[in-house]
Tab-separated table of C-alpha atoms in Angstrom:
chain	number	residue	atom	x	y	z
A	155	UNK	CA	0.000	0.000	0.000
A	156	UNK	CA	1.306	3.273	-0.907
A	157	UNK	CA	2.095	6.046	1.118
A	158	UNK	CA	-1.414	7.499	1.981
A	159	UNK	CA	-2.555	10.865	1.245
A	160	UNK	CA	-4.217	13.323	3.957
A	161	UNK	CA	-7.519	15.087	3.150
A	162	UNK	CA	-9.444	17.301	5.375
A	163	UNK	CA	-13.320	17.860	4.869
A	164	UNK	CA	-16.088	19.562	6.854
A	165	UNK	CA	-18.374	16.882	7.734
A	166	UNK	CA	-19.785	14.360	10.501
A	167	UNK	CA	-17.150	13.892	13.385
A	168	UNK	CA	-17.426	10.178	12.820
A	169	UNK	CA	-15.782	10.764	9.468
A	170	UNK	CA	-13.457	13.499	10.890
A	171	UNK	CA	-12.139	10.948	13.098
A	172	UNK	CA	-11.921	7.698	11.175
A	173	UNK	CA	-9.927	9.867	8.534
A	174	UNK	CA	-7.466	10.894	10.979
A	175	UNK	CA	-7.492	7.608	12.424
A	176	UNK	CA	-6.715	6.017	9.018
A	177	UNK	CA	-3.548	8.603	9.110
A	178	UNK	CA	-2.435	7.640	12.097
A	179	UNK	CA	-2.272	3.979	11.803
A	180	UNK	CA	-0.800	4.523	8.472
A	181	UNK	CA	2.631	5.999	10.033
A	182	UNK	CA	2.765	2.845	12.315
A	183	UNK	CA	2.192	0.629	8.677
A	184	UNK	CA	-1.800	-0.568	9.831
A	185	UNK	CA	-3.711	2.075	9.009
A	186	UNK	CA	-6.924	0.112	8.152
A	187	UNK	CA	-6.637	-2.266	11.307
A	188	UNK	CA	-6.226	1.017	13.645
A	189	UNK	CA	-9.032	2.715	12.180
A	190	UNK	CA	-11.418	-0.396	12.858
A	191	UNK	CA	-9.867	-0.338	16.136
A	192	UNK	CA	-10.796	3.667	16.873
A	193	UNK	CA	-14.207	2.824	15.067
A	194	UNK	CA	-14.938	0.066	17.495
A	195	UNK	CA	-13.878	1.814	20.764
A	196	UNK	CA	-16.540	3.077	23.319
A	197	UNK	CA	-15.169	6.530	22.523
A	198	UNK	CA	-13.459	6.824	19.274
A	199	UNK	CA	-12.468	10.628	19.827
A	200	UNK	CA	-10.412	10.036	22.729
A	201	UNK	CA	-8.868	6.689	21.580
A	202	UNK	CA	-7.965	9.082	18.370
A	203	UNK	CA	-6.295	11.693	20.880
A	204	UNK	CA	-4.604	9.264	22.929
A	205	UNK	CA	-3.187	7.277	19.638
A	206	UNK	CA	-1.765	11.040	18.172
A	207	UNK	CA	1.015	10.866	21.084
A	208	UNK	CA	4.361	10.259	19.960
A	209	UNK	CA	2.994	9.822	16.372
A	210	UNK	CA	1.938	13.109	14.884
A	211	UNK	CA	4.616	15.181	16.034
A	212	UNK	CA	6.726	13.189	14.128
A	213	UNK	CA	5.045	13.914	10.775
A	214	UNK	CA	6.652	14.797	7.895
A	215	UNK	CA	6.834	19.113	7.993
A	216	UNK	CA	4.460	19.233	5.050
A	217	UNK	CA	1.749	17.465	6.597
A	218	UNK	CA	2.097	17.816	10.524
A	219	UNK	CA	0.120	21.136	10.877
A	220	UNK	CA	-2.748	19.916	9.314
A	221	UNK	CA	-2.775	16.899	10.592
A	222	UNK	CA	-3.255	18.680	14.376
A	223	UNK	CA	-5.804	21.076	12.925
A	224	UNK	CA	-7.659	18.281	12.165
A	225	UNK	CA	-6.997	16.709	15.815
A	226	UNK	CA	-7.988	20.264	17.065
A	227	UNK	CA	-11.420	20.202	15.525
A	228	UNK	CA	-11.998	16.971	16.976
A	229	UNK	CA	-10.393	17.856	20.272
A	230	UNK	CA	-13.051	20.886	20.126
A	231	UNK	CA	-16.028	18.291	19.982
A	232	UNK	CA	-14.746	16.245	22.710
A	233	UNK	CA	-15.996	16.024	26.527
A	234	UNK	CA	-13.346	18.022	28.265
A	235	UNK	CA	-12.600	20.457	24.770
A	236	UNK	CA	-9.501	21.928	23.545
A	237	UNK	CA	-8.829	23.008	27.436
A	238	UNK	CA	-8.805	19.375	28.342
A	239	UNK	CA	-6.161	18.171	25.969
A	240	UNK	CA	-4.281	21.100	25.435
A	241	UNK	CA	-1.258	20.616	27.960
A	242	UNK	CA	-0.951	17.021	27.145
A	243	UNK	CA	-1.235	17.650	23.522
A	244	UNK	CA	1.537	20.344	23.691
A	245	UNK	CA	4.073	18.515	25.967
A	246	UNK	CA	3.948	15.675	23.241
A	247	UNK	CA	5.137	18.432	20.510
A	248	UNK	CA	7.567	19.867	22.793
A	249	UNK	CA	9.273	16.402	23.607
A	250	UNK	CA	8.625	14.667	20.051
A	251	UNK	CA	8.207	17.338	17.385
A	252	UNK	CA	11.117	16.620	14.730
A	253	UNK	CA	10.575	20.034	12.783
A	254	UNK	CA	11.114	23.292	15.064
A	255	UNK	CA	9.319	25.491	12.796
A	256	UNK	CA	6.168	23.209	12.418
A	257	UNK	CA	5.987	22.565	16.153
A	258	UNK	CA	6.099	25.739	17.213
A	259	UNK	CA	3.738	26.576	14.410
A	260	UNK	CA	1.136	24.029	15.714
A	261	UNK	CA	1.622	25.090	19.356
A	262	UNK	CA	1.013	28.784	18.180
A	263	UNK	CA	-2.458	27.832	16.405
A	264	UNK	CA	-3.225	25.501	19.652
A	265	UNK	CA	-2.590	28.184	21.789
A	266	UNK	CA	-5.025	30.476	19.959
A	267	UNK	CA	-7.649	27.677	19.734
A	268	UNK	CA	-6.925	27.416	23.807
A	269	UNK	CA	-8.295	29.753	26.873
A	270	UNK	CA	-7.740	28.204	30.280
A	271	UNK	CA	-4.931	26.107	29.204
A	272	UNK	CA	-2.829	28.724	27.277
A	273	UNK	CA	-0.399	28.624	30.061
A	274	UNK	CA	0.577	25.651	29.965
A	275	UNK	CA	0.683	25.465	26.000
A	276	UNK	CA	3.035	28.845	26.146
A	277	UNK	CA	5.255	27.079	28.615
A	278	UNK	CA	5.853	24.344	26.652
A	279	UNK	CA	6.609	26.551	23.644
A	280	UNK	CA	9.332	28.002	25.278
A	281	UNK	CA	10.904	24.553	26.528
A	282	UNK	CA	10.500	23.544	22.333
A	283	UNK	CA	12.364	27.086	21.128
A	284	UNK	CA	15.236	25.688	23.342
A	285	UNK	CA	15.173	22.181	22.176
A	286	UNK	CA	15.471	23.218	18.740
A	287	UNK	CA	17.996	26.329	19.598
A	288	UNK	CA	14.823	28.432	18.143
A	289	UNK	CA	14.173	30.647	20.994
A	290	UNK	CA	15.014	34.146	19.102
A	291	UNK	CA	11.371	33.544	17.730
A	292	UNK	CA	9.826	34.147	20.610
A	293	UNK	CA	11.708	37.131	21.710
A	294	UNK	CA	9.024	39.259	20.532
A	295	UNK	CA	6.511	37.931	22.706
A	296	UNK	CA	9.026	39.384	25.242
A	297	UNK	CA	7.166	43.375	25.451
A	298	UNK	CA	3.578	41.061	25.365
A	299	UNK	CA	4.058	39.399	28.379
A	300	UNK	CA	2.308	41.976	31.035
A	301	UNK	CA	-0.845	41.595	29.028
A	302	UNK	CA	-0.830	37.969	28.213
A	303	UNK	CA	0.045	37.130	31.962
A	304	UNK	CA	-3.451	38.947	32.923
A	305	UNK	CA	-5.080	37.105	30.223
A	306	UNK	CA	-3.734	33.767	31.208
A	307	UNK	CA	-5.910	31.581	34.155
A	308	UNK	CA	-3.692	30.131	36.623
A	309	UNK	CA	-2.225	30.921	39.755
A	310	UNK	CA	0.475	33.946	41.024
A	311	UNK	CA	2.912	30.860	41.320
A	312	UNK	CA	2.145	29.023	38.088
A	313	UNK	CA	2.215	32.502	36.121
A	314	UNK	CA	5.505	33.493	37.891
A	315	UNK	CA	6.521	30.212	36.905
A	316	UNK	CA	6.348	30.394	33.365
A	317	UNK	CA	7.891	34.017	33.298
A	318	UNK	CA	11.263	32.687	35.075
A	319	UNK	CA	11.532	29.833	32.592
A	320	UNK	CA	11.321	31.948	29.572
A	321	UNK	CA	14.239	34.366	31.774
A	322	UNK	CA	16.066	30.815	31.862
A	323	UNK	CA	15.758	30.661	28.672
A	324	UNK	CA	16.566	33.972	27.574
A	325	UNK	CA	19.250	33.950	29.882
A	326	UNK	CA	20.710	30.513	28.081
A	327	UNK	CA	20.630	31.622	24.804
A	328	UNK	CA	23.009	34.435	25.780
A	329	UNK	CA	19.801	37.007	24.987
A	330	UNK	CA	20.564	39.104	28.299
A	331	UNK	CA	18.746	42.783	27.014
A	332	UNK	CA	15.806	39.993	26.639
A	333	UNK	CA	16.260	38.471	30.140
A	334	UNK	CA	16.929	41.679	31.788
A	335	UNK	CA	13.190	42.863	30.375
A	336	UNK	CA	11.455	39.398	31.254
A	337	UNK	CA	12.763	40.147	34.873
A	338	UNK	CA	10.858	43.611	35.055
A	339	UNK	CA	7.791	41.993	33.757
A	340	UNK	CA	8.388	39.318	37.059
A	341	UNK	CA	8.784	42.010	39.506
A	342	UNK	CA	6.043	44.526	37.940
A	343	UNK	CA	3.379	41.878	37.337
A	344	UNK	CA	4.191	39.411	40.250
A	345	UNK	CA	5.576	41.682	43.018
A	346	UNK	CA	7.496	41.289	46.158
A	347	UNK	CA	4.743	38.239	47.525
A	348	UNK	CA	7.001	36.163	45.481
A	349	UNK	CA	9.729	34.401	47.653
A	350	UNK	CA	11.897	34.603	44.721
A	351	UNK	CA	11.181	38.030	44.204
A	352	UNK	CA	14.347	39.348	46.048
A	353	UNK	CA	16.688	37.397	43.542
A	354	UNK	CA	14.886	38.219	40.958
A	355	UNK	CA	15.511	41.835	41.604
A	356	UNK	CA	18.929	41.103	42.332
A	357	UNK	CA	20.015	39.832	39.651
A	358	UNK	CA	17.771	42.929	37.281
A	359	UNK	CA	20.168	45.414	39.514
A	360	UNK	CA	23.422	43.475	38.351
A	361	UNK	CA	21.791	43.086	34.510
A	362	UNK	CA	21.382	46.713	34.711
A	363	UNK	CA	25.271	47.177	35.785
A	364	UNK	CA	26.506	45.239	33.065
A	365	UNK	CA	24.501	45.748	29.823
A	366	UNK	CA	25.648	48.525	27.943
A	367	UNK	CA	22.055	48.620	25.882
A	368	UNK	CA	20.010	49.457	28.986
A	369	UNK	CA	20.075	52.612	30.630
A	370	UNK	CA	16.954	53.570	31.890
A	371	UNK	CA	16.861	53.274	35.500
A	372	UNK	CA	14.116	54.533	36.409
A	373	UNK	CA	12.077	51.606	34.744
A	374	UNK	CA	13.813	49.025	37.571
A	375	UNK	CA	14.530	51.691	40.790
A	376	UNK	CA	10.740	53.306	40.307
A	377	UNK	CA	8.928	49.488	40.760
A	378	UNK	CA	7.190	48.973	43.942
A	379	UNK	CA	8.479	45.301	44.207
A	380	UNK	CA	12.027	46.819	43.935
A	381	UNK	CA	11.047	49.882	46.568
A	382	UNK	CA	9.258	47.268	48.790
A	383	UNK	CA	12.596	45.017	48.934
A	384	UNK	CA	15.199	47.535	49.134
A	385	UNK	CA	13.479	49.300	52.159
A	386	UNK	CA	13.155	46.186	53.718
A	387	UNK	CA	16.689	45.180	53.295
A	388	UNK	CA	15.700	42.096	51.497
A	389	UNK	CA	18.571	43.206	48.222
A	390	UNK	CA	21.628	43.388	51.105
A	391	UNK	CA	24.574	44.521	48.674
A	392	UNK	CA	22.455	44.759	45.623
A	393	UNK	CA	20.540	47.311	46.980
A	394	UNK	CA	23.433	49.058	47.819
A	395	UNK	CA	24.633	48.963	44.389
A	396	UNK	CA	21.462	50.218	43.424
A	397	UNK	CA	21.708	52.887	45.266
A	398	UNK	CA	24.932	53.904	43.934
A	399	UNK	CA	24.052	53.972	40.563
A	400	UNK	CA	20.763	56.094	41.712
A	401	UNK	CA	23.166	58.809	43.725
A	402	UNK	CA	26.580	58.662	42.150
A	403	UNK	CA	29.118	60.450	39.977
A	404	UNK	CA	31.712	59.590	38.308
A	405	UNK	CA	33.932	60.317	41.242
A	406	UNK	CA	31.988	59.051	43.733
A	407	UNK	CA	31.371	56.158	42.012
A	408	UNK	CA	35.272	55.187	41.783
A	409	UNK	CA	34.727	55.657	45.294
A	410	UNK	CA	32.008	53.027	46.229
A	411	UNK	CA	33.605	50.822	43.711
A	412	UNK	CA	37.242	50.654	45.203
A	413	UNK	CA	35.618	50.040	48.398
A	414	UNK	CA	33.547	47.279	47.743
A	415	UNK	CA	35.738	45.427	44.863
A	416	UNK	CA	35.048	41.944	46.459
A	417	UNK	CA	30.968	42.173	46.824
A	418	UNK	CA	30.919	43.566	43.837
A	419	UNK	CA	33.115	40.653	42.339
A	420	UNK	CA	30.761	38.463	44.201
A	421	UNK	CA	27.725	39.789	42.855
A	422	UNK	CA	28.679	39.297	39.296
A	423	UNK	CA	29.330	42.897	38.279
A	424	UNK	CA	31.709	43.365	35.672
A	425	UNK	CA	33.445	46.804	36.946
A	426	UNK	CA	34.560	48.271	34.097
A	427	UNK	CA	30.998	48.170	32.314
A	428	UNK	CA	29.584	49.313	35.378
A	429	UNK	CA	31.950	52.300	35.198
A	430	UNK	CA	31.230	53.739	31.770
A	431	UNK	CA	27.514	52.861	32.894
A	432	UNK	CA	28.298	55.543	35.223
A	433	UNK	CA	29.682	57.959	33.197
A	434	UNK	CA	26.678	57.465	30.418
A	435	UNK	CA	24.561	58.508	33.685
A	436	UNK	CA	26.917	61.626	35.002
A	437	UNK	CA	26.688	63.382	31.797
A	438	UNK	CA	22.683	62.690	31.355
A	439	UNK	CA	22.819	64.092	35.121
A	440	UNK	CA	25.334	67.450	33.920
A	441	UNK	CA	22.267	67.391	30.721
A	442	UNK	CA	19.549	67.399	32.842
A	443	UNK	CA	20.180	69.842	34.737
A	444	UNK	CA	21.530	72.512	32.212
A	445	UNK	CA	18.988	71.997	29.587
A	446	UNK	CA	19.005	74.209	26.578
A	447	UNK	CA	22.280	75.869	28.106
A	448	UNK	CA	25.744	75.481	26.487
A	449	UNK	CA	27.919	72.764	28.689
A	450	UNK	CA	31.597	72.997	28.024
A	451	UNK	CA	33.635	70.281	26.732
A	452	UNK	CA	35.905	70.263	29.609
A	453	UNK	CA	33.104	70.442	32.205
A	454	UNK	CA	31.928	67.216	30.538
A	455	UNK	CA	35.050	65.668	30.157
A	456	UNK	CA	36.421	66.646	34.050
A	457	UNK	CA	33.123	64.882	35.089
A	458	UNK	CA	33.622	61.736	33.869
A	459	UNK	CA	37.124	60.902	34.039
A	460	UNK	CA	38.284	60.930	30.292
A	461	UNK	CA	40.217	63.535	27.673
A	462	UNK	CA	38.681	66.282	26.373
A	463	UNK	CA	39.130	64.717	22.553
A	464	UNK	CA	37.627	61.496	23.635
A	465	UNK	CA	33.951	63.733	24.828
A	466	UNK	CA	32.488	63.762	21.673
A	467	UNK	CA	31.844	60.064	21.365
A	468	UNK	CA	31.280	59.416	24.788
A	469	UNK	CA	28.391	62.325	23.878
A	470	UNK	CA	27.307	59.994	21.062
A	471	UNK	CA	26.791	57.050	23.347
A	472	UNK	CA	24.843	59.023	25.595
A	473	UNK	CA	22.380	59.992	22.890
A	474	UNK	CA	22.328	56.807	20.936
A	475	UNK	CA	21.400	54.906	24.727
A	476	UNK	CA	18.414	57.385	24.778
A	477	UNK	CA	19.448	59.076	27.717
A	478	UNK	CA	20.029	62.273	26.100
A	479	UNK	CA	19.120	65.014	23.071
A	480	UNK	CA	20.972	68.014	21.930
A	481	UNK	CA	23.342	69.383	19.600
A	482	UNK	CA	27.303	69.699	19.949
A	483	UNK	CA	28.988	72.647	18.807
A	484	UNK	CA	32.373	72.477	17.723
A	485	UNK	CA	33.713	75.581	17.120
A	486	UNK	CA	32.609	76.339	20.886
A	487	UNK	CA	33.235	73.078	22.115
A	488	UNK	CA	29.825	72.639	23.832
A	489	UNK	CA	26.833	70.946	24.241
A	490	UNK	CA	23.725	72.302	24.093
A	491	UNK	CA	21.281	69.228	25.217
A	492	UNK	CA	17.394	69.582	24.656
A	493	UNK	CA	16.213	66.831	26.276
A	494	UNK	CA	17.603	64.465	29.267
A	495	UNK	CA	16.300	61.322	31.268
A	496	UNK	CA	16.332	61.360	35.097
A	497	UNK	CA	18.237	58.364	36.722
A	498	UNK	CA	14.887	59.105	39.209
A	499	UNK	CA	12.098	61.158	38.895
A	500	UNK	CA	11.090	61.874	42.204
A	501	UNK	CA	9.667	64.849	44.085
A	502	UNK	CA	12.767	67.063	43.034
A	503	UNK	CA	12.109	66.552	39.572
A	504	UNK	CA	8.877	67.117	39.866
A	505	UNK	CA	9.418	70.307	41.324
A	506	UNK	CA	11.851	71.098	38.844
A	507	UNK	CA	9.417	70.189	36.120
A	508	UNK	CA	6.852	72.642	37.545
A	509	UNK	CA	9.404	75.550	37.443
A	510	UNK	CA	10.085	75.081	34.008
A	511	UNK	CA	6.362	75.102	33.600
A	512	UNK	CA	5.783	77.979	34.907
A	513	UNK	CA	8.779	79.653	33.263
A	514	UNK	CA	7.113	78.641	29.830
A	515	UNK	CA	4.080	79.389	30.835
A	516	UNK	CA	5.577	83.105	31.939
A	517	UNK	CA	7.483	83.411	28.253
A	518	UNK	CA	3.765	82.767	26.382
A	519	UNK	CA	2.341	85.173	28.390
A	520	UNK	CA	5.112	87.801	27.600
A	521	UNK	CA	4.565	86.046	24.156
A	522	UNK	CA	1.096	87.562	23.571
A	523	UNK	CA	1.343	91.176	23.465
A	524	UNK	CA	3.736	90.138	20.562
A	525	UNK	CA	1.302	88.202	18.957
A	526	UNK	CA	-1.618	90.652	19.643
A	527	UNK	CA	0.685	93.687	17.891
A	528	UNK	CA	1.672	90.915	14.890
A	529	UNK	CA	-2.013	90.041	14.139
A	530	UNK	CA	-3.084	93.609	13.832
A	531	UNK	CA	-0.610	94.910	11.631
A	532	UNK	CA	-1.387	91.845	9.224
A	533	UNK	CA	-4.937	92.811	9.218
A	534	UNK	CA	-4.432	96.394	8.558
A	535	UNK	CA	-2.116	95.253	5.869
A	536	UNK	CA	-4.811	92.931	4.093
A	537	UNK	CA	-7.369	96.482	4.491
A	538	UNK	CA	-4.990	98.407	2.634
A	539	UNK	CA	-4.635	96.000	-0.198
A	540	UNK	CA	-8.343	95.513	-0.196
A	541	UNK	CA	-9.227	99.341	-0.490
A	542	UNK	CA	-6.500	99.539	-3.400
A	543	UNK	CA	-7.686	96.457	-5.033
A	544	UNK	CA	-10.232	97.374	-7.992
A	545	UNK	CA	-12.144	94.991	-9.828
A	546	UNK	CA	-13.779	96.054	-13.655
A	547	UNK	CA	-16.242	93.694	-14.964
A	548	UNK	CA	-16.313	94.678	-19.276
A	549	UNK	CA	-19.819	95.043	-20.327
């Protein structure tokens, strides 16, 4: 008997089933003695389920997604549903699958297909990307996770769960802007309840230290998780570091860090990252606080430690991290910046913010007389024009 084709037809579940049946016996060479077999049972549609383990995920690339759309279908007509299948369904793709782009294909269209059990199906999508050294495909699920972790049913434990394996993950396949992200999700969306909460936030500080792509402090110091822990002393050292990149210069970080070599060694922080970490943060500090004003060279320079001909591309760091805008001026050798992030925005930023407020607020005002004066002149302008304007219609 040849190799038997695969056809999929709306109809009555009986035939659904003995079709797929037929398939399935026909990749263990008895395709017509199986489907008797399914035909015969006291419930075909779950002898059909039960036979597709260890069978289907192991179909050719071609053929495997539509054979599980049609075990979906009849999955859907089933007892328990898609729900009651879905988990045991997707941890036999995740073990067995033999094509890393189908599988995770199928698990994608299962998850859709699935409500309470999408959980479980995401989890095991993530243990498949590693298998298969695919996990780069999922990395843009990465910035979805706060949303799909309120959609998903399941418990603060289970969800938190499923976040620190995909960090695992992540962190495995050497994607560590990717893990440092997942991490904020954990302590945003789970919170300090979590007993691993304080490691979790540990290890975010040290991320922070080391990655030269993330510079936005704020986003990790601001969380309530990472308030809650620090002010309980839960961080120890970590939140000490934290608090040094919060509060420090450049020279008072060289400081802290001289000091406290060894716990830093200990924690994992690679020192001289850290250090030009700092020095991307000093001169979005020195921008911050002279915004719109010209900043010498060798103010910037002096501040963090390195020669005045070397400013200019520490200058394009700072901008290209997103710390900073504003223009540099060469002949003066300054920078004027226009725009500047806060390491923290706390009350004295917020005060600060209100000044400038009112000081633009203060400049429109002086603004309007201007305006006023501008607006009449135009209009006695267009008068003039109008009353020398003549119009001659020919008869």
């Amino acid at each position: 008997m040849g190799a038997m084709e695969l056809f999929f037809v709306d109809g009555e579940i009986s035939t659904q089933v003995e079709e797929l049946a037929q398939f399935i016996g026909q990749q263990n060479q008895s395709a017509a003695s199986f489907a008797a077999e399914v035909a015969q049972s006291s419930d075909p549609v779950q002898a059909v389920l039960t036979a597709s383990q260890g069978v289907l995920p192991k179909v050719s690339e071609d053929k495997v997604e539509a054979a599980y759309n049609q075990l979906f279908a009849i999955a859907k007509t089933g007892e328990s549903g898609i729900d009651g299948v879905a988990a045991t369904v997707a941890k036999d793709i995740s073990a067995n699958a033999q094509s890393g782009v189908a599988g995770l294909r199928v698990l994608n269209n299962l998850y859709n297909l699935a409500n309470a059990a999408q959980l479980a199906v995401f989890s095991e999508m993530v243990v498949l990307a590693v298998r298969v050294n695919m996990l780069p495909t999922l990395v843009p699920l990465v910035s979805q996770l706060p949303k799909l972790l309120s959609g998903w049913t399941g418990s603060a434990q289970q969800k938190a769960d499923v976040v620190l394996e995909l960090r695992n993950a992540l962190d495995g396949a050497q994607l560590g802007n990717e893990a440092y992200a997942t991490e904020l999700v954990f302590l945003e969306a789970i919170g300090a309840s979590d007993a691993r909460a304080a490691k979790v936030a540990t290890s975010a500080i040290v991320r922070f230290a080391n990655l030269s792509a993330v510079c936005d402090l704020d986003a990790l110091a601001s969380l309530d998780s990472v308030q809650e822990l620090s002010q309980g002393g839960q961080l120890g050292s970590a939140g000490e570091l934290l608090n040094a990149l919060l509060e420090c210069d450049f020279e008072q970080w060289q400081k802290y860090a001289s000091a406290n070599a060894d716990v830093l060694k200990e924690l994992g922080v690679d020192a001289d990252k850290a250090t030009d970490k700092i020095r991307l943060l000093t001169v979005a500090s020195i921008a911050a606080e002279h915004l719109g004003e010209d900043v010498p060279f060798s103010k910037v320079s002096q501040a963090i430690g390195v020669e005045e001909d070397d400013i200019e591309m520490w200058i394009i760091d700072v901008v290209r991290s997103g710390l900073m805008q504003g223009k540099m001026n060469q002949v003066t050798r300054s920078l004027v910046p226009t725009r500047s992030t806060y390491r923290r925005f706390g009350a004295d930023q917020w005060s600060l913010l209100a000044e400038r407020l009112d000081q633009w607020k203060s400049s429109l005002e002086s603004l309007q007389p201007v305006i006023g004066n501008a607006k009449l002149v135009a209009q006695q302008q267009a008068m003039q024009m109008a009353g020398q304007a003549q119009v001659t219609i020919k008869e």
